[in-house]
Short mmCIF file of C-alpha atoms in Angstrom, two decimals:
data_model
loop_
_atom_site.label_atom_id
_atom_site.label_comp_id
_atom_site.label_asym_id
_atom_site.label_seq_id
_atom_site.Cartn_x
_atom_site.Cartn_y
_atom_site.Cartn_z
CA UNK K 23 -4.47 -19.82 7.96
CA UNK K 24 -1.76 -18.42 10.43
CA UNK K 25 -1.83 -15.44 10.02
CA UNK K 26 1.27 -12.60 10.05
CA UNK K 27 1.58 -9.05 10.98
CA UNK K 28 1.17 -5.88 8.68
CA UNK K 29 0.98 -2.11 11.17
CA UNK K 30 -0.22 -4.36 13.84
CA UNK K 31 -2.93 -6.16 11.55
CA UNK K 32 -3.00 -9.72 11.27
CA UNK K 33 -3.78 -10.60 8.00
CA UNK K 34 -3.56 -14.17 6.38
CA UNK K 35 0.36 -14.55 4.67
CA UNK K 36 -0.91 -15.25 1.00
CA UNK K 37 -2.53 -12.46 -0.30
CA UNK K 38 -3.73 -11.54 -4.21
CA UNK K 39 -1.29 -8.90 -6.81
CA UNK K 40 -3.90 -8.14 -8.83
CA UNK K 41 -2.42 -6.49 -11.58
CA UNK K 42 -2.27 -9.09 -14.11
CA UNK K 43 -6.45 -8.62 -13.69
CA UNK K 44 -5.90 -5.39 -15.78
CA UNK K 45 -2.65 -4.84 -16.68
CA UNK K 46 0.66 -6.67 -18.46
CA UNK K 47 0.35 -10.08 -18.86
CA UNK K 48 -1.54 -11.75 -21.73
CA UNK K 49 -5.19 -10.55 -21.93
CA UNK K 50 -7.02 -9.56 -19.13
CA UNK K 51 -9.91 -10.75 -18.58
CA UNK K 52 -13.55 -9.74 -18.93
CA UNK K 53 -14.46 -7.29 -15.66
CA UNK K 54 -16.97 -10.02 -14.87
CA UNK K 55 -14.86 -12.91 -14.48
CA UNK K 56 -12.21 -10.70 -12.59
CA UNK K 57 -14.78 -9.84 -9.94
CA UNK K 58 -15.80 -13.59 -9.93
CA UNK K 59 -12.04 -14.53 -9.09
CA UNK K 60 -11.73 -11.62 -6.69
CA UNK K 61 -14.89 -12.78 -4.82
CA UNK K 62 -13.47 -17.02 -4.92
CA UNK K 63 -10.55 -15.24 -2.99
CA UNK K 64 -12.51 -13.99 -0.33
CA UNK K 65 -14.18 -16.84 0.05
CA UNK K 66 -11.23 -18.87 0.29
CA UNK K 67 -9.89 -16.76 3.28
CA UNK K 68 -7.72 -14.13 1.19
CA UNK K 69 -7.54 -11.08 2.84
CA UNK K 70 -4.60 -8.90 1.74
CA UNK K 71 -5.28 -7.31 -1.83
CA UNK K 72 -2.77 -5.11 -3.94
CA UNK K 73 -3.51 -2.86 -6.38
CA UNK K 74 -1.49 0.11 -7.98
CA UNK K 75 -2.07 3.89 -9.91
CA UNK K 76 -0.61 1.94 -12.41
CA UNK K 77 -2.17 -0.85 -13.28
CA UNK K 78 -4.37 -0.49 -16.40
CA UNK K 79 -3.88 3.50 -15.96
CA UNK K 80 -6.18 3.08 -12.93
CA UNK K 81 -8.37 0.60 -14.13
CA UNK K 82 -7.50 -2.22 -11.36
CA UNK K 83 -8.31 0.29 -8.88
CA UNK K 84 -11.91 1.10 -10.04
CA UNK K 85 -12.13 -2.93 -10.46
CA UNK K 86 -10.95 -3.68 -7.23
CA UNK K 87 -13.31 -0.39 -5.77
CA UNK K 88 -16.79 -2.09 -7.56
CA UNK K 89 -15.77 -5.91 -6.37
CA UNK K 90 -14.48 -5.18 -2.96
CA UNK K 91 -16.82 -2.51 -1.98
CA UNK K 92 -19.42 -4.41 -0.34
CA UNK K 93 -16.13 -6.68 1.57
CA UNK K 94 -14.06 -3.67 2.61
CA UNK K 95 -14.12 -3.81 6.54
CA UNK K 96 -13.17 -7.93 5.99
CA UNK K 97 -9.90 -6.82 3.83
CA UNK K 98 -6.82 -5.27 3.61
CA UNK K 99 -6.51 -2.94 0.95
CA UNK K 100 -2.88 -1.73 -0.11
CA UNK K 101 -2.60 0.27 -3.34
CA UNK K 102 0.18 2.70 -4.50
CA UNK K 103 1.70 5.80 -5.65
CA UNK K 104 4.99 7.43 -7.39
CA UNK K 105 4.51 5.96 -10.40
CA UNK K 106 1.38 6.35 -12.77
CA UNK K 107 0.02 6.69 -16.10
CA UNK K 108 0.13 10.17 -18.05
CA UNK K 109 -0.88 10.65 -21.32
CA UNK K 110 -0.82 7.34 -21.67
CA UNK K 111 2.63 6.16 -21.07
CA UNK K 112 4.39 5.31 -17.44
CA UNK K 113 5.85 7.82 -15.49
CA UNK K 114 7.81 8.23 -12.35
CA UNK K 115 7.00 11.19 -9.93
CA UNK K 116 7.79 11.42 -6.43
CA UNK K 117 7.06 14.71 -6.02
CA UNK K 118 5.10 15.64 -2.94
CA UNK K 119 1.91 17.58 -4.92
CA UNK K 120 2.07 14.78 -7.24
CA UNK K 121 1.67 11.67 -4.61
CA UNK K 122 -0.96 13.85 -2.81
CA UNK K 123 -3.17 14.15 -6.20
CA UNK K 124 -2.82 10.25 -6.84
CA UNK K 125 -3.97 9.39 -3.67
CA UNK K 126 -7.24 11.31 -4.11
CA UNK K 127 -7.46 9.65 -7.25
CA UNK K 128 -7.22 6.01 -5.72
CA UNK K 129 -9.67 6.52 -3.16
CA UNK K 130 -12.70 7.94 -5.40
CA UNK K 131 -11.48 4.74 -7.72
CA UNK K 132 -11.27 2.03 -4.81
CA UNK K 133 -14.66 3.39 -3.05
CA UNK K 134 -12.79 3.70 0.47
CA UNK K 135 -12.33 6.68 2.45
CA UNK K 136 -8.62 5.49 3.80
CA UNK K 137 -6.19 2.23 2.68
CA UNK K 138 -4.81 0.05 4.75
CA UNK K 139 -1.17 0.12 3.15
CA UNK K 140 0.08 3.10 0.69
CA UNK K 141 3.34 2.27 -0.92
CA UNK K 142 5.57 4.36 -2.72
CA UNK K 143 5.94 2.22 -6.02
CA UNK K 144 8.97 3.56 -7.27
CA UNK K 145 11.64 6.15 -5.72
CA UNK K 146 11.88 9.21 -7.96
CA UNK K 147 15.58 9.18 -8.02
CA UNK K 148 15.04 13.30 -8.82
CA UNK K 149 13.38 13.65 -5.03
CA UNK K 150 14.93 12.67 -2.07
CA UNK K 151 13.41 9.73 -0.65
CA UNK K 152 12.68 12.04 2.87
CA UNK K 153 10.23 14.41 0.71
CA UNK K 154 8.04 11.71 -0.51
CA UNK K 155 7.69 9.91 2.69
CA UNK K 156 7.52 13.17 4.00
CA UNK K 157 4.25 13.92 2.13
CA UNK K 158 2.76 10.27 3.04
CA UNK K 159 3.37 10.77 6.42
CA UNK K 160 0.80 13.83 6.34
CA UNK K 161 -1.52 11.69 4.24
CA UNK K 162 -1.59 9.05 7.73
CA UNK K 163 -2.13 12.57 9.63
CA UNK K 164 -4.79 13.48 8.09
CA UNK K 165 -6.34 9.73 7.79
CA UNK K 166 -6.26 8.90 4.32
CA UNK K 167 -3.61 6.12 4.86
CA UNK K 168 -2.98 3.91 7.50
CA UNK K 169 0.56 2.82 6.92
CA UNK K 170 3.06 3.45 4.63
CA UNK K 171 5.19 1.54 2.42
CA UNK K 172 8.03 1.20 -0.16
CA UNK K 173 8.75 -0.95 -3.24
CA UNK K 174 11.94 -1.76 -5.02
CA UNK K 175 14.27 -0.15 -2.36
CA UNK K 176 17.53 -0.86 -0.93
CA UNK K 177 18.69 -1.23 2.37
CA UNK K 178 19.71 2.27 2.60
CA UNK K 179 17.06 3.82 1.19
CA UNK K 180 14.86 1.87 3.65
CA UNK K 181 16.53 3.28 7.10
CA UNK K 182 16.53 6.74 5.21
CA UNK K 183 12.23 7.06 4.91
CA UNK K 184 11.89 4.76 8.11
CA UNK K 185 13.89 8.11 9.85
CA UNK K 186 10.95 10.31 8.47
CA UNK K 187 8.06 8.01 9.11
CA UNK K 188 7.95 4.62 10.27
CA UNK K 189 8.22 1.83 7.34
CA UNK K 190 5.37 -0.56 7.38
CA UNK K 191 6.15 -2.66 4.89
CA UNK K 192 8.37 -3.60 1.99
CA UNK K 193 7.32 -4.63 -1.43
CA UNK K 194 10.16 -6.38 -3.58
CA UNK K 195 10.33 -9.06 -6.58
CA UNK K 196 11.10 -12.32 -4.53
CA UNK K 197 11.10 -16.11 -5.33
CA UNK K 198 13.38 -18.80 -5.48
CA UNK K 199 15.08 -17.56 -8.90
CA UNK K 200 15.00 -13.78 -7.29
CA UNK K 201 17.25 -13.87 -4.25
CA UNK K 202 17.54 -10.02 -4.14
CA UNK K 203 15.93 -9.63 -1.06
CA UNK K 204 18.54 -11.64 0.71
CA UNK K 205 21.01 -9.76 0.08
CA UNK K 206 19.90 -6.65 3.28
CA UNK K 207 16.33 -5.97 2.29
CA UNK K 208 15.05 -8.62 4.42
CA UNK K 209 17.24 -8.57 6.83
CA UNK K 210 16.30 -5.06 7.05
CA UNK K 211 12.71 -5.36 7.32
CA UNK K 212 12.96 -7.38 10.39
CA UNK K 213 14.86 -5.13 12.19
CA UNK K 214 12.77 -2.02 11.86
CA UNK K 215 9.63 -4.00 12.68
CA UNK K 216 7.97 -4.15 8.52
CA UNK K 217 6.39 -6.97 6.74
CA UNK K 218 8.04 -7.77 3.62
CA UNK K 219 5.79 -8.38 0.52
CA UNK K 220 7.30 -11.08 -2.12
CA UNK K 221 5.47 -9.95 -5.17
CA UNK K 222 6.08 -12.61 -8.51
CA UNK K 223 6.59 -15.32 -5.92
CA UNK K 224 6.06 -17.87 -8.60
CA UNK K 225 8.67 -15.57 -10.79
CA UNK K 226 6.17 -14.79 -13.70
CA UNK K 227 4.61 -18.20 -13.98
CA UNK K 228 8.33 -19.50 -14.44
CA UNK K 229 8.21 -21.48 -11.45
CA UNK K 230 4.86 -23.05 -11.84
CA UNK K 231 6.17 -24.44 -15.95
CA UNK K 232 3.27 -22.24 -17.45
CA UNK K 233 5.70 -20.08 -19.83
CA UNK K 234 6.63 -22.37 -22.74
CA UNK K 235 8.71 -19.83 -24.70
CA UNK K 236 8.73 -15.82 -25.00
CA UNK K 237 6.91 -16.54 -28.38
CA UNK K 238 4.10 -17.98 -26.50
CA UNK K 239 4.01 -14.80 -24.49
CA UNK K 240 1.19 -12.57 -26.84
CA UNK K 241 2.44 -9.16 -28.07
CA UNK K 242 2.30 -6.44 -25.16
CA UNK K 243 3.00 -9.20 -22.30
CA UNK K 244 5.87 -7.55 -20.12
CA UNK K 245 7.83 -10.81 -20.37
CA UNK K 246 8.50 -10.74 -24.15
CA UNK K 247 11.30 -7.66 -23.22
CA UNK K 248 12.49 -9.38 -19.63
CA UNK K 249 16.39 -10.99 -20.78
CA UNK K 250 15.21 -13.98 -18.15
CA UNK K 251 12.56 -15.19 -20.49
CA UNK K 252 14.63 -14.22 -23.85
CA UNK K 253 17.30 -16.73 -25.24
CA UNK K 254 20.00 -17.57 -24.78
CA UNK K 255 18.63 -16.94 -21.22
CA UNK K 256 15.90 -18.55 -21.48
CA UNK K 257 16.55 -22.37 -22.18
CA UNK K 258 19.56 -22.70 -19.52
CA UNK K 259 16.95 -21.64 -16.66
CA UNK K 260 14.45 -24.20 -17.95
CA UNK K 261 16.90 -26.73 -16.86
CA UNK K 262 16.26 -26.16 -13.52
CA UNK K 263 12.56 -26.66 -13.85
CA UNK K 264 13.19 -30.74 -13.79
CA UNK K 265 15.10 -30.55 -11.05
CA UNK K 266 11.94 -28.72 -9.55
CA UNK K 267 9.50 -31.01 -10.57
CA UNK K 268 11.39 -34.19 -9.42
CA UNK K 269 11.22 -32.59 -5.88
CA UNK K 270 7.51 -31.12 -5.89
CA UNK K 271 6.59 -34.83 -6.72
CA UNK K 272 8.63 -36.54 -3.75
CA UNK K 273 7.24 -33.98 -1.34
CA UNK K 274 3.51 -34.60 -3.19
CA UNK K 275 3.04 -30.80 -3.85
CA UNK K 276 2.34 -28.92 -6.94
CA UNK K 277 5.21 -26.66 -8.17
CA UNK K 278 3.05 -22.99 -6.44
CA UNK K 279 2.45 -24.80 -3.65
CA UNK K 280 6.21 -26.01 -3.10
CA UNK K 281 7.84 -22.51 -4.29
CA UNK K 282 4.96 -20.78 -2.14
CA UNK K 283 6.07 -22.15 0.44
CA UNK K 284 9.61 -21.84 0.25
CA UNK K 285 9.34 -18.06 0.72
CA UNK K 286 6.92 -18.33 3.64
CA UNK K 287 9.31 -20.10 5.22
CA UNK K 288 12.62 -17.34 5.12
CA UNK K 289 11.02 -15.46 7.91
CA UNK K 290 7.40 -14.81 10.32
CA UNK K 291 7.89 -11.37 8.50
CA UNK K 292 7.40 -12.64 4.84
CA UNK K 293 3.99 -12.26 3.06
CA UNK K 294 3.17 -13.36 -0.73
CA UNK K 295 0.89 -11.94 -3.38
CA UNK K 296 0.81 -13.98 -6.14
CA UNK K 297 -1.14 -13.02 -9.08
CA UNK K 298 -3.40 -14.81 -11.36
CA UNK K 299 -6.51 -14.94 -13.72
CA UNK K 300 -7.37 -18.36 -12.83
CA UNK K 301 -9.90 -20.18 -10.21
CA UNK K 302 -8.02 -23.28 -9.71
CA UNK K 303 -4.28 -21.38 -9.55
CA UNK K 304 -6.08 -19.36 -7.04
CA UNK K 305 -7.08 -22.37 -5.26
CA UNK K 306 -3.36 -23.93 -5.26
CA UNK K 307 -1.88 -20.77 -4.14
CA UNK K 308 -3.70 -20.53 -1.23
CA UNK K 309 -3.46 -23.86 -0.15
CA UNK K 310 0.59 -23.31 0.11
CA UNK K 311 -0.28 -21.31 3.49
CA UNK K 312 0.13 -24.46 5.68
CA UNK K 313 2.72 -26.74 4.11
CA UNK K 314 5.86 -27.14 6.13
CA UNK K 315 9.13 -27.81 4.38
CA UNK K 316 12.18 -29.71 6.46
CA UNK K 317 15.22 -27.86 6.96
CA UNK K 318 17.00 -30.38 4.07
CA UNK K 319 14.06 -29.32 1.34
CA UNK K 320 14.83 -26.13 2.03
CA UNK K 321 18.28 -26.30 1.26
CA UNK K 322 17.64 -28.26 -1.21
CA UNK K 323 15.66 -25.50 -3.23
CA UNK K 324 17.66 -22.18 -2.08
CA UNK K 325 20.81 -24.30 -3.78
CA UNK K 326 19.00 -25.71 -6.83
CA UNK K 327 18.25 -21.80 -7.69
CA UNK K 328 21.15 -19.95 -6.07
CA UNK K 329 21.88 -16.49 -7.83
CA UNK K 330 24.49 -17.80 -9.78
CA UNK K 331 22.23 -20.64 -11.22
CA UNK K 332 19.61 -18.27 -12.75
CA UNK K 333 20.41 -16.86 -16.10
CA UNK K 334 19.81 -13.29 -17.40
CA UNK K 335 18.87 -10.36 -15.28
CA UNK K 336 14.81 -9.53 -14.31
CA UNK K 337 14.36 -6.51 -15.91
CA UNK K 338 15.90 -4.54 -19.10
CA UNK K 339 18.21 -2.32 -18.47
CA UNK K 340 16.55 0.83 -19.06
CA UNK K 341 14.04 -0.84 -16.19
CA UNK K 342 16.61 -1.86 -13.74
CA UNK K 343 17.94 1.78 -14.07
CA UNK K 344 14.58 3.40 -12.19
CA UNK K 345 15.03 0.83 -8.95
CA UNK K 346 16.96 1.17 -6.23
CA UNK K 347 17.20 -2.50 -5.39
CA UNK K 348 20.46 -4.47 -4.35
CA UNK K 349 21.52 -6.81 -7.19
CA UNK K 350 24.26 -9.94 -6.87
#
């Protein structure tokens, strides 16, 4: 692969979000066939792996820490903190003690003495931004993290921690039916020097025609309460999907490799992490790394799903409250 810049690492663009191995979508799966998967993306040249607090109340971590033990000087290991399970339900917490108590936490779980990449998963609206980077900044002092990073941020917010500590990189919902991002994040990233990270680059499965309905979704699956994948919302943004398909076939691509690599291609900054459970969408996602896409195919795609094409917003409303993201 060619690979692209994270804190002065060069790491290969496509990395693994491995949440949905633990946490929110359908069933995970058995711990054995998630370290299977999670070896099969080492071996097909993935190097960049995310992980969070939150995910499975800290079970991805202790997943990733017992599969990626024996590989940690070939990887880069990002987790994060800010926003956790207590007593078992989610909770936001920005607080200085509190980030400093997770990060202990994650690094007994992951079996590493320092990460590559600590992000801040959510800003704690209650703390100002500068306190929390603040506290992460002591944690690179002292050697327990190498960089920092944020996730779900604006612009703003962005210049505001990178004037504490310098900004790493910048974790944000991105794909071709997300444009977010476009809006100043990424723009943003590249001036300050960060990598941005497109997590859901296949938006969810969306993109890739593997979401049939919200009834197909089982109970629990974070989908079933996202307006995007709830009618009337729903239908009207499966009729871009032939539009989709007709172009993935003239280019002779599968629909992950074609959407993959229309977000590699908005900027030498951009990394993705797309997530799944499955060897052979593993093996497709990767693959994306080296496809180039003409300037017409790429305008092609960025109109097919402009912002005003996509129906329904990405999260509920009580979720897009806790993010600080620009929205069109």
């Amino acid at each position: 692969m060619n690979k692209r810049q994270i804190n002065g690492y060069s790491v290969n663009p496509i990395g693994l979000g491995c949440m949905n191995l633990s946490h929110a979508y359908g069933h995970p799966p058995s711990n054995e066939a998630a370290i299977n998967l999670l070896h099969e993306a080492i071996e097909l040249g993935v190097e960049h792996f995310d992980t969070a607090a939150l995910y499975g109340f800290g079970k991805n971590e202790a997943l990733l820490g017992k599969a990626l033990k024996q590989h940690r000087d070939k990887i880069f290991l990002a987790s994060k903190c800010g926003m956790a399970g207590v007593n078992g339900k989610r909770v936001i917490d920005g607080r200085p003690k509190t980030l400093r108590s997770t990060i202990e936490s994650s690094l007994t779980r992951l079996n590493t003495e320092v990460l590559d990449l600590y992000y801040l998963h959510r800003m704690d609206k209650s703390v100002p931004i500068e306190e929390s980077v603040g506290e992460l900044s002591r944690l690179v002092t002292e050697g327990k993290i190498k960089a920092i990073g944020l996730s779900e941020v604006s612009a703003e917010s962005i210049m505001r921690a990178n004037s504490v500590h310098s900004i790493a990189a910048v974790q944000t919902e991105y794909s071709l039916w997300t444009r977010n991002p476009e809006i100043a994040v990424l723009e943003t990233c590249k001036h300050i020097g960060a990598a941005f990270i497109a997590f859901s680059p296949l938006a969810r499965g969306f993109l890739t025609d593997q979401v049939t309905s919200r009834e197909a979704l089982v109970e629990g699956d974070i989908r079933r309460g996202m307006p995007r994948f709830n009618e009337p919302h729903f239908s009207k943004n499966k009729q871009l999907l032939s539009a989709l398909k007709s172009i993935a076939q003239s280019t002779h691509l599968t629909l992950a490799q074609l959407c993959l690599a229309w977000v590699l291609h908005q900027g030498e900054h951009v990394h993705v992490i797309p997530g799944t459970q499955n060897s052979e969408h593993l093996a497709d996602n990767v693959s994306a790394e080296n496809i180039v896409l003409s300037a017409e195919q790429l305008t092609q795609l960025s109109a097919l799903f402009s912002p005003s094409s996509v129906s329904g917003s990405r999260y509920p409303e009580s979720t897009q409250a806790e993010i600080d993201t620009e929205e069109f």
